[in-house]
C-alpha cells in the first residue's frame, strides 16, 4: 500500500512540475520570463485561471479548448505533463528498490525535467538554450563532489571534457564534409553537460545510441516527409536526450553486457 501511495504522490508532483515544464518550453526560447506574467491563451491572450490550469484535469474538463475563446489547446500540454510524471516515477523506482540514494533521486528529477524542456525546445526551434546547458554543466560538476554521488569529481570533469571535445570534433569534421553546419553549438554543450553527470564511458554510449536513433528516425522522416528539404534539418538534441536518459538509468548494465559479450 505504501508503494502505491508513494508512486501516486510522486506522479502527481511530476504532473505539477510538468505544467511548469510547458511554461519553460514556450517561454525560454521566446526570452519571456518563466516567473511572470501569468500563463495566457496563445490565441486570445486571456489570463488562464488557476482552476483552468490544473494538470490533466483542466484539459479534460475544458474539452481541450480555451474557456474564453474556444481555441483548441494542443495535446502536447497534457502529454508533456504525463511524460514528466512518468519520468518522476521512474526516478523514484530507483529509491524504492534500493538501487540508489536520495541524492541520485534528486539528480534524476532534475535531469528528467531539464531534458524534457530541451527535447521540445530543440524540436520546435532547433536551438538548445545556453541557460539550460551551461547551468547544467555547473550543477553536474558541482554535485560530483557530494559523497552520495556514484560518479566522482574526476570522472565528472573527464566526462565533461570528453563529451564536449568529442562532439566538437564530430561537428568540425561534419562541417568540412558537408560544407555546412552539421551540429549546433547547443548539441556540443548538451553533450558536455551529459558528460559531467554521466562520466566518459556513458557519454560514449550516448553517442552510439543517439546516432543509431538519429539514423533510424531520420531515414523514416525523410522517406515519409512531403517536404524533403525541411525533413533533412532534423535536430539532434531530442536523440541525445533519449540516449542520455537510457545511459543514466541503464548505462552501466548496457556497458557491462557489451563487454561480457565481446569477451566470449
Short mmCIF file of C-alpha atoms in Angstrom, two decimals:
data_model
loop_
_atom_site.label_atom_id
_atom_site.label_comp_id
_atom_site.label_asym_id
_atom_site.label_seq_id
_atom_site.Cartn_x
_atom_site.Cartn_y
_atom_site.Cartn_z
CA UNK A 1 0.00 0.00 0.00
CA UNK A 2 2.85 2.36 0.87
CA UNK A 3 4.42 1.78 -2.53
CA UNK A 4 1.20 2.62 -4.37
CA UNK A 5 0.62 5.80 -2.35
CA UNK A 6 4.25 6.84 -2.86
CA UNK A 7 4.13 6.27 -6.60
CA UNK A 8 0.86 8.20 -6.91
CA UNK A 9 2.27 11.11 -4.90
CA UNK A 10 5.47 11.26 -6.95
CA UNK A 11 3.44 11.02 -10.16
CA UNK A 12 1.21 13.93 -9.09
CA UNK A 13 4.27 16.01 -8.23
CA UNK A 14 5.63 15.16 -11.68
CA UNK A 15 2.38 16.34 -13.28
CA UNK A 16 2.54 19.66 -11.42
CA UNK A 17 6.17 20.22 -12.40
CA UNK A 18 5.23 19.10 -15.92
CA UNK A 19 2.86 22.05 -16.13
CA UNK A 20 5.82 24.31 -15.36
CA UNK A 21 7.85 22.44 -17.98
CA UNK A 22 5.26 23.52 -20.56
CA UNK A 23 5.73 27.12 -19.45
CA UNK A 24 9.51 26.80 -19.89
CA UNK A 25 9.17 25.19 -23.32
CA UNK A 26 7.02 28.07 -24.52
CA UNK A 27 8.77 30.98 -22.84
CA UNK A 28 12.51 30.26 -22.71
CA UNK A 29 13.13 30.31 -26.49
CA UNK A 30 10.96 33.44 -26.76
CA UNK A 31 13.01 35.10 -24.00
CA UNK A 32 9.94 35.60 -21.79
CA UNK A 33 10.25 35.39 -18.01
CA UNK A 34 9.22 31.98 -16.69
CA UNK A 35 8.04 33.63 -13.45
CA UNK A 36 5.61 36.27 -14.70
CA UNK A 37 3.19 37.22 -16.20
CA UNK A 38 0.58 34.53 -15.63
CA UNK A 39 0.03 31.97 -18.36
CA UNK A 40 -2.24 33.16 -21.16
CA UNK A 41 -4.14 31.58 -24.01
CA UNK A 42 -1.92 31.87 -27.12
CA UNK A 43 -5.00 32.66 -29.23
CA UNK A 44 -6.93 35.31 -27.25
CA UNK A 45 -4.24 36.26 -24.69
CA UNK A 46 -6.72 35.87 -21.82
CA UNK A 47 -5.04 35.00 -18.50
CA UNK A 48 -5.58 31.36 -17.58
CA UNK A 49 -7.37 30.97 -14.25
CA UNK A 50 -5.90 28.71 -11.59
CA UNK A 51 -8.81 26.27 -11.88
CA UNK A 52 -8.18 26.02 -15.62
CA UNK A 53 -4.51 25.27 -15.09
CA UNK A 54 -4.74 22.01 -13.13
CA UNK A 55 -2.53 19.40 -14.86
CA UNK A 56 -4.51 16.93 -17.00
CA UNK A 57 -7.81 17.58 -15.20
CA UNK A 58 -8.40 21.06 -16.62
CA UNK A 59 -7.64 19.85 -20.13
CA UNK A 60 -10.28 17.12 -19.81
CA UNK A 61 -12.90 19.37 -18.19
CA UNK A 62 -12.44 22.09 -20.81
CA UNK A 63 -12.55 19.55 -23.62
CA UNK A 64 -9.15 20.66 -24.85
CA UNK A 65 -10.36 24.21 -25.54
CA UNK A 66 -9.84 27.67 -24.09
CA UNK A 67 -12.67 28.67 -21.76
CA UNK A 68 -12.77 32.22 -23.16
CA UNK A 69 -12.33 31.93 -26.93
CA UNK A 70 -12.83 28.23 -27.59
CA UNK A 71 -9.45 27.86 -29.31
CA UNK A 72 -8.08 24.32 -29.26
CA UNK A 73 -5.41 23.52 -26.71
CA UNK A 74 -2.60 21.38 -28.08
CA UNK A 75 -2.48 17.78 -26.93
CA UNK A 76 1.19 18.35 -26.22
CA UNK A 77 0.44 20.12 -22.93
CA UNK A 78 -1.10 17.10 -21.17
CA UNK A 79 1.38 14.76 -22.88
CA UNK A 80 4.33 16.74 -21.50
CA UNK A 81 2.75 16.66 -18.04
CA UNK A 82 2.26 12.90 -18.33
CA UNK A 83 5.82 12.40 -19.58
CA UNK A 84 7.25 14.32 -16.64
CA UNK A 85 5.04 12.37 -14.24
CA UNK A 86 6.22 9.03 -15.59
CA UNK A 87 9.86 10.15 -15.55
CA UNK A 88 9.50 11.10 -11.88
CA UNK A 89 8.02 7.67 -11.14
CA UNK A 90 10.94 6.06 -12.96
CA UNK A 91 13.34 8.08 -10.83
CA UNK A 92 11.51 7.16 -7.61
CA UNK A 93 11.70 3.50 -8.56
CA UNK A 94 15.47 3.71 -8.02
CA UNK A 95 14.93 4.61 -4.38
CA UNK A 96 12.05 2.28 -3.70
CA UNK A 97 14.01 -0.79 -4.75
CA UNK A 98 17.21 0.25 -3.01
CA UNK A 99 19.23 0.80 -6.17
CA UNK A 100 20.24 4.34 -5.27
CA UNK A 101 20.13 7.08 -2.64
CA UNK A 102 18.14 10.28 -2.29
CA UNK A 103 20.93 12.35 -3.81
CA UNK A 104 20.78 10.34 -7.02
CA UNK A 105 16.98 10.65 -6.90
CA UNK A 106 17.15 14.46 -6.83
CA UNK A 107 19.62 14.45 -9.73
CA UNK A 108 17.29 12.12 -11.64
CA UNK A 109 14.37 14.53 -11.13
CA UNK A 110 16.49 17.47 -12.28
CA UNK A 111 17.71 15.70 -15.41
CA UNK A 112 14.22 14.44 -16.24
CA UNK A 113 12.76 17.95 -16.17
CA UNK A 114 15.64 19.72 -17.92
CA UNK A 115 15.95 17.02 -20.60
CA UNK A 116 12.21 17.25 -21.30
CA UNK A 117 12.44 21.02 -21.73
CA UNK A 118 15.46 20.67 -24.04
CA UNK A 119 13.74 17.91 -26.04
CA UNK A 120 10.79 20.04 -27.08
CA UNK A 121 12.60 23.36 -27.45
CA UNK A 122 15.09 21.79 -29.85
CA UNK A 123 12.25 20.01 -31.64
CA UNK A 124 10.36 23.29 -32.14
CA UNK A 125 13.09 25.89 -32.55
CA UNK A 126 16.24 23.93 -33.48
CA UNK A 127 18.05 25.51 -30.54
CA UNK A 128 19.23 24.38 -27.11
CA UNK A 129 19.38 27.42 -24.78
CA UNK A 130 22.68 28.07 -23.01
CA UNK A 131 20.71 28.88 -19.86
CA UNK A 132 19.88 25.17 -19.59
CA UNK A 133 23.16 23.58 -20.68
CA UNK A 134 25.67 25.95 -19.04
CA UNK A 135 23.82 25.82 -15.73
CA UNK A 136 23.58 22.04 -16.16
CA UNK A 137 27.34 21.76 -16.64
CA UNK A 138 27.98 23.76 -13.47
CA UNK A 139 25.48 21.69 -11.46
CA UNK A 140 26.82 18.41 -12.85
CA UNK A 141 30.40 19.24 -11.92
CA UNK A 142 29.38 20.63 -8.52
CA UNK A 143 27.30 17.64 -7.36
CA UNK A 144 30.13 15.26 -8.25
CA UNK A 145 31.88 16.46 -5.08
CA UNK A 146 29.00 15.20 -2.92
CA UNK A 147 29.71 11.87 -1.18
CA UNK A 148 26.30 10.47 -2.17
CA UNK A 149 27.15 10.58 -5.87
CA UNK A 150 28.40 7.40 -7.55
CA UNK A 151 30.32 9.47 -10.12
CA UNK A 152 33.36 11.04 -8.51
CA UNK A 153 34.54 14.54 -9.35
CA UNK A 154 37.45 13.41 -11.53
CA UNK A 155 35.17 11.20 -13.64
CA UNK A 156 32.71 14.08 -13.92
CA UNK A 157 35.36 16.52 -15.16
CA UNK A 158 36.78 13.95 -17.60
CA UNK A 159 33.26 13.19 -18.84
CA UNK A 160 32.59 16.90 -19.30
CA UNK A 161 35.81 17.37 -21.27
CA UNK A 162 35.39 14.27 -23.44
CA UNK A 163 31.71 14.97 -24.07
CA UNK A 164 32.39 18.49 -25.26
CA UNK A 165 35.62 17.71 -27.13
CA UNK A 166 34.22 14.61 -28.84
CA UNK A 167 31.11 16.32 -30.14
CA UNK A 168 33.06 19.44 -31.11
CA UNK A 169 35.39 17.25 -33.18
CA UNK A 170 32.44 15.49 -34.82
CA UNK A 171 30.89 18.87 -35.60
CA UNK A 172 34.10 20.20 -37.16
CA UNK A 173 34.56 17.09 -39.30
CA UNK A 174 30.90 17.16 -40.33
CA UNK A 175 31.12 20.84 -41.29
CA UNK A 176 34.08 20.14 -43.56
CA UNK A 177 32.48 17.10 -45.19
CA UNK A 178 29.00 18.55 -45.76
CA UNK A 179 30.16 22.16 -46.29
CA UNK A 180 27.57 23.40 -43.79
CA UNK A 181 26.84 23.29 -40.07
CA UNK A 182 26.29 19.64 -39.21
CA UNK A 183 25.86 20.01 -35.46
CA UNK A 184 24.88 23.07 -33.46
CA UNK A 185 26.77 24.50 -30.53
CA UNK A 186 23.83 23.62 -28.30
CA UNK A 187 24.34 19.92 -29.02
CA UNK A 188 28.01 20.21 -28.06
CA UNK A 189 27.19 21.92 -24.77
CA UNK A 190 24.45 19.37 -24.07
CA UNK A 191 26.98 16.58 -24.61
CA UNK A 192 29.40 18.30 -22.22
CA UNK A 193 26.59 18.62 -19.66
CA UNK A 194 25.74 14.93 -20.01
CA UNK A 195 29.39 14.04 -19.63
CA UNK A 196 29.50 15.97 -16.35
CA UNK A 197 26.59 13.93 -14.99
CA UNK A 198 27.27 10.55 -16.62
CA UNK A 199 31.05 10.24 -16.96
CA UNK A 200 33.16 9.45 -20.01
CA UNK A 201 32.05 5.84 -20.50
CA UNK A 202 28.38 6.73 -20.58
CA UNK A 203 28.89 9.73 -22.86
CA UNK A 204 30.39 7.35 -25.43
CA UNK A 205 27.30 5.18 -25.03
CA UNK A 206 25.12 8.27 -25.50
CA UNK A 207 26.87 8.99 -28.81
CA UNK A 208 26.26 5.44 -30.05
CA UNK A 209 22.59 5.33 -29.02
CA UNK A 210 21.80 8.86 -30.23
CA UNK A 211 23.48 8.23 -33.58
CA UNK A 212 21.54 5.00 -34.03
CA UNK A 213 18.24 6.69 -33.18
CA UNK A 214 19.09 9.62 -35.43
CA UNK A 215 19.79 7.38 -38.41
CA UNK A 216 16.69 5.22 -37.94
CA UNK A 217 14.20 8.02 -37.33
CA UNK A 218 15.95 10.34 -39.77
CA UNK A 219 15.56 7.89 -42.63
CA UNK A 220 11.91 7.29 -41.72
CA UNK A 221 11.16 11.02 -41.57
CA UNK A 222 12.93 11.77 -44.85
CA UNK A 223 11.14 8.95 -46.66
CA UNK A 224 7.74 9.89 -45.27
CA UNK A 225 8.01 13.69 -45.42
CA UNK A 226 6.45 15.67 -48.26
CA UNK A 227 9.00 18.45 -47.81
CA UNK A 228 12.28 16.57 -48.25
CA UNK A 229 14.44 19.63 -47.60
CA UNK A 230 12.95 20.50 -44.20
CA UNK A 231 12.97 16.82 -43.25
CA UNK A 232 16.75 16.79 -43.64
CA UNK A 233 17.16 19.50 -40.98
CA UNK A 234 16.34 17.17 -38.10
CA UNK A 235 17.54 18.37 -34.67
CA UNK A 236 19.92 16.02 -32.88
CA UNK A 237 19.07 17.20 -29.38
CA UNK A 238 15.97 15.00 -28.89
CA UNK A 239 18.01 11.89 -29.71
CA UNK A 240 20.71 12.98 -27.27
CA UNK A 241 18.06 13.44 -24.57
CA UNK A 242 16.61 9.95 -25.10
CA UNK A 243 20.10 8.44 -25.17
CA UNK A 244 21.08 10.39 -22.06
CA UNK A 245 18.13 9.05 -20.08
CA UNK A 246 18.89 5.50 -21.21
CA UNK A 247 22.53 5.90 -20.20
CA UNK A 248 21.60 7.43 -16.83
CA UNK A 249 19.32 4.57 -15.84
CA UNK A 250 20.79 1.58 -17.63
CA UNK A 251 24.19 2.68 -18.93
CA UNK A 252 26.30 0.60 -16.56
CA UNK A 253 24.30 -2.55 -17.31
CA UNK A 254 24.47 -1.99 -21.08
CA UNK A 255 28.23 -1.44 -20.98
CA UNK A 256 28.74 -4.49 -18.76
CA UNK A 257 26.64 -6.73 -21.01
CA UNK A 258 28.51 -5.45 -24.06
CA UNK A 259 31.93 -6.13 -22.52
CA UNK A 260 30.83 -9.61 -21.46
CA UNK A 261 29.54 -10.28 -24.97
CA UNK A 262 32.73 -9.26 -26.79
CA UNK A 263 34.94 -11.14 -24.29
CA UNK A 264 33.34 -14.51 -25.06
#
